Amino acid sequence: MNEFSGQVAIVTGAASGIGLAIAHKLLAEGARVALLDFNEKGLEEEFSKYEAQVLSIGIDITNEAKVQEAADQVVAHFGKIDILINCVGITGITNLKSHEVSTENLQKVFEVNFMSCFYTSKAVIPSMLAQKYGRILHIASIAGKEGNAGMLAYSASKAAVIGMTKVQGKEYAEQGITVNALAPAVIQTPLVDAMPEVQVKYMTDKIPMKRCGTLEEAANLAAYIVSVKNSFTTGFTFDLSGGRATY
Ligand SMILES: NC(=O)c1ccc[n+]([C@@H]2O[C@H](COP(=O)([O-])OP(=O)(O)OC[C@H]3O[C@@H](n4cnc5c(N)ncnc54)[C@H](O)[C@@H]3O)[C@@H](O)[C@H]2O)c1
């Protein structure tokens, strides 16, 4: 059960939903985990019981300088970084046709969903290169593979994350670092609760299993992807869509 003992992970978006479930899973399996989220109170409430096993960093993930500072702080505190899991994400305004989308909102969604994955991976890769080992997981979305109508900003930002995953997977393939993405369909979290009902129905109706994924299913697959044993898969986007994406 202590699959991650001796390892150090960074989980972004750890105060809620998928990031929170993944952080608990890694902690339960022995990892030391740096939790990054701008909801510092949420981090405190959820994780203070783990004491020295966690390092909570309140941060706006869209601030590149602060992201670099956070990565430096993790290395100073825990000595290294083995795993990065990017779970921060927002949908932006949805249930809109493309001609109705505001440029400002689209840019905001790209900054949070895509640029954050760039900033964090850029900040941690040098220390992974130095130790010739690393596991990076970006949480993308089925929307990035298929394009959800009514969700231009979100779908395009997640497609960009999938594109970056393919690039990074190849770039570090010979250095012991794997970079993969995960593409969930719908998992009931505060992110989904905040969306218009009609948009959520559009997404859940497309799932052949006719149910949402669970947080446990997301955490289990994420934990496998960032484990030592996942050693021959990189640049890949894993499916978590109840049968929606079969490619
Ligand atoms: N829930 C789903 O159905 C679903 C489906 C596909 C993909 N995803 C993706 O999974 C990831 C996690 O989603 P979730 O449903 O758990 O969302 P969530 O809203 O429950 O959690 C997101 C977390 O990110 C934090 N956050 C948001 N913006 C931030 C910023 N600028 N700086 C720092 N922290 C910030 C929030 O405080 C929150 O704790 C996201 O990337 C999302 O796009 C979710």
Coordinates of C-alpha atoms and ligand atoms in Angstrom, one line a residue:
M1 CA 0.0 0.0 0.0
N2 CA 3.0 2.3 0.3
E3 CA 3.6 2.5 -3.4
F4 CA 4.8 6.1 -3.2
S5 CA 6.9 6.1 -0.1
G6 CA 10.1 8.1 -0.5
Q7 CA 8.6 10.0 -3.4
V8 CA 7.7 13.7 -3.6
A9 CA 4.7 15.0 -5.5
I10 CA 3.3 18.4 -6.4
V11 CA -0.5 18.4 -6.9
T12 CA -2.1 21.6 -8.2
G13 CA -5.8 22.3 -7.6
A14 CA -5.6 20.1 -4.5
A15 CA -8.2 22.0 -2.5
S16 CA -11.2 20.5 -4.4
G17 CA -12.5 17.8 -6.6
I18 CA -10.1 15.6 -8.6
G19 CA -6.9 17.2 -7.3
L20 CA -8.1 16.7 -3.7
A21 CA -8.9 13.0 -4.4
I22 CA -5.5 12.4 -6.0
A23 CA -3.6 14.2 -3.2
H24 CA -5.4 12.0 -0.6
K25 CA -4.6 8.9 -2.6
L26 CA -0.8 9.7 -2.9
L27 CA -0.6 10.7 0.8
A28 CA -2.3 7.4 1.8
E29 CA 0.2 5.5 -0.3
G30 CA 3.2 7.2 1.4
A31 CA 4.1 10.2 -0.8
R32 CA 5.1 13.6 0.6
V33 CA 2.9 16.0 -1.2
A34 CA 3.1 19.8 -2.0
L35 CA -0.4 21.1 -2.4
L36 CA -0.8 24.1 -4.6
D37 CA -4.1 26.0 -4.8
F38 CA -5.3 29.6 -4.3
N39 CA -7.9 28.2 -1.8
E40 CA -5.5 28.1 1.2
K41 CA -8.3 27.6 3.7
G42 CA -9.5 24.6 1.8
L43 CA -6.0 23.1 1.8
E44 CA -5.7 23.7 5.5
E45 CA -9.1 22.1 6.3
E46 CA -8.4 19.0 4.2
F47 CA -4.8 18.3 4.8
S48 CA -3.5 19.7 8.1
K49 CA -3.9 16.3 9.7
Y50 CA -1.0 15.0 7.5
E51 CA 1.4 17.5 9.2
A52 CA 5.0 17.0 8.0
Q53 CA 3.9 14.9 5.0
V54 CA 2.4 17.9 3.3
L55 CA 3.5 21.4 2.3
S56 CA 0.6 23.7 1.5
I57 CA 1.3 26.6 -0.9
G58 CA -1.4 29.2 -1.5
I59 CA -0.7 30.4 -5.0
D60 CA -2.4 31.7 -8.1
I61 CA -1.2 29.2 -10.6
T62 CA -1.3 31.7 -13.5
N63 CA 1.6 33.7 -11.9
E64 CA 4.7 32.2 -13.5
A65 CA 7.2 33.8 -11.1
K66 CA 5.2 32.4 -8.1
V67 CA 5.1 29.0 -9.7
Q68 CA 8.8 29.0 -10.0
E69 CA 9.2 30.1 -6.4
A70 CA 6.8 27.3 -5.3
A71 CA 8.9 24.7 -7.2
D72 CA 12.0 26.0 -5.5
Q73 CA 10.3 25.9 -2.1
V74 CA 9.3 22.3 -2.7
V75 CA 12.9 21.3 -3.5
A76 CA 14.2 23.2 -0.5
H77 CA 11.7 21.6 1.8
F78 CA 11.4 18.0 0.5
G79 CA 14.8 17.8 -1.4
K80 CA 13.4 16.8 -4.8
I81 CA 10.3 16.5 -7.1
D82 CA 9.4 13.1 -8.5
I83 CA 5.8 13.8 -9.6
L84 CA 3.8 16.7 -10.9
I85 CA 0.0 16.4 -11.3
N86 CA -1.8 19.4 -12.8
C87 CA -5.4 19.5 -11.7
V88 CA -6.1 23.3 -11.7
G89 CA -8.8 24.0 -14.2
I90 CA -11.8 26.2 -14.9
T91 CA -14.6 25.9 -17.6
G92 CA -15.0 29.6 -18.1
I93 CA -18.5 30.7 -19.4
T94 CA -20.2 27.8 -21.2
N95 CA -23.3 27.1 -23.1
L96 CA -22.3 29.7 -25.7
K97 CA -21.7 29.5 -29.5
S98 CA -18.3 30.5 -30.6
H99 CA -19.4 33.9 -32.0
E100 CA -20.8 34.7 -28.5
V101 CA -17.5 33.9 -26.6
S102 CA -15.7 36.9 -25.1
T103 CA -12.0 37.1 -26.0
E104 CA -11.2 38.1 -22.4
N105 CA -12.9 34.9 -21.0
L106 CA -11.2 32.7 -23.6
Q107 CA -7.8 34.1 -22.7
K108 CA -8.5 33.6 -19.0
V109 CA -9.4 30.0 -19.6
F110 CA -6.3 29.4 -21.6
E111 CA -4.2 31.1 -18.9
V112 CA -5.6 28.9 -16.1
N113 CA -5.9 25.6 -18.1
F114 CA -3.0 25.6 -20.5
M115 CA -0.4 28.2 -19.4
S116 CA -0.5 26.8 -15.8
C117 CA 0.5 23.4 -17.1
F118 CA 3.3 25.0 -19.1
Y119 CA 4.5 27.1 -16.1
T120 CA 4.5 24.2 -13.7
S121 CA 6.2 21.7 -16.0
K122 CA 8.8 24.2 -17.0
A123 CA 9.5 24.8 -13.3
V124 CA 9.9 21.2 -12.3
I125 CA 11.5 19.5 -15.3
P126 CA 15.1 20.8 -14.6
S127 CA 15.1 19.0 -11.2
M128 CA 13.6 15.8 -12.8
L129 CA 16.3 15.9 -15.5
A130 CA 19.0 16.2 -12.8
Q131 CA 17.7 13.0 -11.2
K132 CA 16.8 11.3 -14.5
Y133 CA 13.4 10.4 -13.2
G134 CA 10.0 12.1 -13.3
R135 CA 6.3 11.6 -13.8
I136 CA 4.1 14.5 -15.1
L137 CA 0.4 14.2 -15.5
H138 CA -1.7 17.0 -16.9
I139 CA -5.5 16.6 -16.3
A140 CA -7.0 17.4 -19.7
S141 CA -10.6 16.5 -20.7
I142 CA -12.6 14.6 -23.2
A143 CA -13.6 18.0 -24.4
G144 CA -10.0 18.5 -25.7
K145 CA -10.3 15.3 -27.7
E146 CA -13.8 15.7 -29.1
G147 CA -14.7 19.4 -28.7
N148 CA -17.8 20.0 -26.7
A149 CA -20.3 22.3 -28.4
G150 CA -20.9 25.3 -26.2
M151 CA -17.4 25.1 -24.6
L152 CA -15.0 26.6 -27.1
A153 CA -12.6 28.1 -24.6
Y154 CA -12.5 25.0 -22.4
S155 CA -12.3 22.5 -25.3
A156 CA -9.6 24.4 -27.1
S157 CA -7.5 24.9 -23.9
K158 CA -7.6 21.2 -23.2
A159 CA -6.7 20.3 -26.8
A160 CA -3.7 22.5 -26.2
V161 CA -2.8 20.6 -23.1
I162 CA -3.1 17.3 -25.0
G163 CA -0.8 18.8 -27.7
M164 CA 1.8 19.9 -25.1
T165 CA 1.7 16.4 -23.5
K166 CA 2.6 14.8 -26.9
V167 CA 5.5 17.2 -27.3
Q168 CA 6.8 16.9 -23.8
G169 CA 6.5 13.1 -23.9
K170 CA 8.8 12.9 -26.8
E171 CA 11.2 15.5 -25.6
Y172 CA 12.1 13.8 -22.3
A173 CA 11.5 10.2 -23.4
E174 CA 15.2 9.3 -23.0
Q175 CA 15.7 11.0 -19.7
G176 CA 13.5 8.9 -17.4
I177 CA 10.6 11.4 -17.4
T178 CA 7.2 10.4 -18.7
V179 CA 4.6 13.1 -19.5
N180 CA 1.0 11.9 -19.9
A181 CA -2.5 13.4 -19.8
L182 CA -5.8 12.2 -18.5
A183 CA -9.1 12.9 -20.3
P184 CA -12.1 12.5 -17.9
A185 CA -15.7 12.9 -19.2
V186 CA -17.9 14.0 -16.3
I187 CA -17.0 13.6 -12.7
Q188 CA -19.3 15.3 -10.2
T189 CA -17.2 18.1 -8.6
P190 CA -17.7 21.8 -7.8
L191 CA -16.5 22.5 -11.3
V192 CA -19.4 20.6 -12.8
D193 CA -21.9 21.8 -10.2
A194 CA -21.2 25.4 -11.3
M195 CA -22.1 24.7 -15.0
P196 CA -25.5 25.2 -16.6
E197 CA -27.7 22.1 -16.3
V198 CA -28.2 21.9 -20.1
Q199 CA -24.4 21.8 -20.6
V200 CA -23.9 19.0 -18.1
K201 CA -26.8 17.0 -19.7
Y202 CA -25.1 17.4 -23.1
M203 CA -21.9 15.9 -21.7
T204 CA -23.4 13.1 -19.6
D205 CA -25.8 12.0 -22.3
K206 CA -22.7 11.1 -24.4
I207 CA -21.3 8.6 -21.9
P208 CA -22.1 5.0 -22.9
M209 CA -22.0 3.8 -19.3
K210 CA -24.7 6.3 -18.6
R211 CA -23.1 7.5 -15.4
C212 CA -20.5 10.0 -14.2
G213 CA -17.0 8.8 -13.2
T214 CA -16.2 8.8 -9.5
L215 CA -13.4 10.6 -7.8
E216 CA -12.0 7.2 -6.7
E217 CA -11.8 6.1 -10.3
A218 CA -10.0 9.3 -11.3
A219 CA -7.5 9.0 -8.3
N220 CA -6.8 5.3 -9.0
L221 CA -6.0 5.9 -12.7
A222 CA -4.0 9.0 -11.9
A223 CA -2.0 7.1 -9.3
Y224 CA -1.1 4.4 -11.8
I225 CA -0.1 6.9 -14.5
V226 CA 2.4 8.6 -12.1
S227 CA 3.7 5.3 -10.6
V228 CA 7.1 3.8 -11.2
K229 CA 5.5 0.9 -13.0
N230 CA 4.0 3.1 -15.7
S231 CA 7.4 3.2 -17.5
F232 CA 6.7 2.6 -21.2
T233 CA 3.8 5.0 -21.8
T234 CA 4.5 8.7 -22.5
G235 CA 2.9 11.5 -24.5
F236 CA -0.4 9.6 -24.2
T237 CA -3.8 10.8 -23.1
F238 CA -5.5 8.2 -21.0
D239 CA -9.2 7.8 -21.3
L240 CA -11.6 8.2 -18.3
S241 CA -14.9 8.6 -20.1
G242 CA -17.1 5.6 -19.5
G243 CA -16.6 4.5 -23.1
R244 CA -17.1 7.9 -24.8
A245 CA -13.6 8.1 -26.3
T246 CA -12.5 4.8 -27.7
Y247 CA -9.4 6.1 -29.5
Ligands
LIG1 N1 -15.0 17.3 -13.1 C1 -15.1 16.9 -14.3 O1 -16.1 16.4 -14.8 C2 -13.9 17.1 -15.2 C3 -13.9 16.6 -16.5 C4 -12.8 16.7 -17.3 C5 -11.7 17.4 -16.9 N2 -11.7 17.9 -15.7 C6 -10.5 18.7 -15.3 O2 -10.0 18.2 -14.0 C7 -9.3 19.2 -13.3 C8 -9.9 19.3 -11.9 O3 -11.3 19.6 -12.0 P1 -12.3 19.6 -10.8 O4 -13.6 19.1 -11.4 O5 -11.7 18.8 -9.7 O6 -12.4 21.1 -10.4 P2 -12.7 21.9 -9.1 O7 -13.3 23.2 -9.4 O8 -13.4 21.0 -8.1 O9 -11.2 22.1 -8.5 C9 -10.3 23.0 -9.1 C10 -9.3 23.6 -8.1 O10 -8.5 24.5 -8.8 C11 -8.3 25.6 -8.0 N3 -7.9 26.7 -8.9 C12 -8.7 27.3 -9.9 N4 -8.1 28.3 -10.5 C13 -6.9 28.4 -9.8 C14 -5.8 29.3 -10.0 N5 -5.7 30.3 -10.9 N6 -4.7 29.1 -9.1 C15 -4.7 28.2 -8.2 N7 -5.7 27.3 -8.0 C16 -6.8 27.4 -8.8 C17 -9.6 25.8 -7.3 O11 -9.4 26.6 -6.1 C18 -10.0 24.3 -7.0 O12 -9.5 23.9 -5.7 C19 -9.5 20.5 -14.1 O13 -8.4 20.7 -15.0 C20 -10.7 20.2 -15.0 O14 -10.7 20.9 -16.2 C21 -12.7 17.8 -14.8

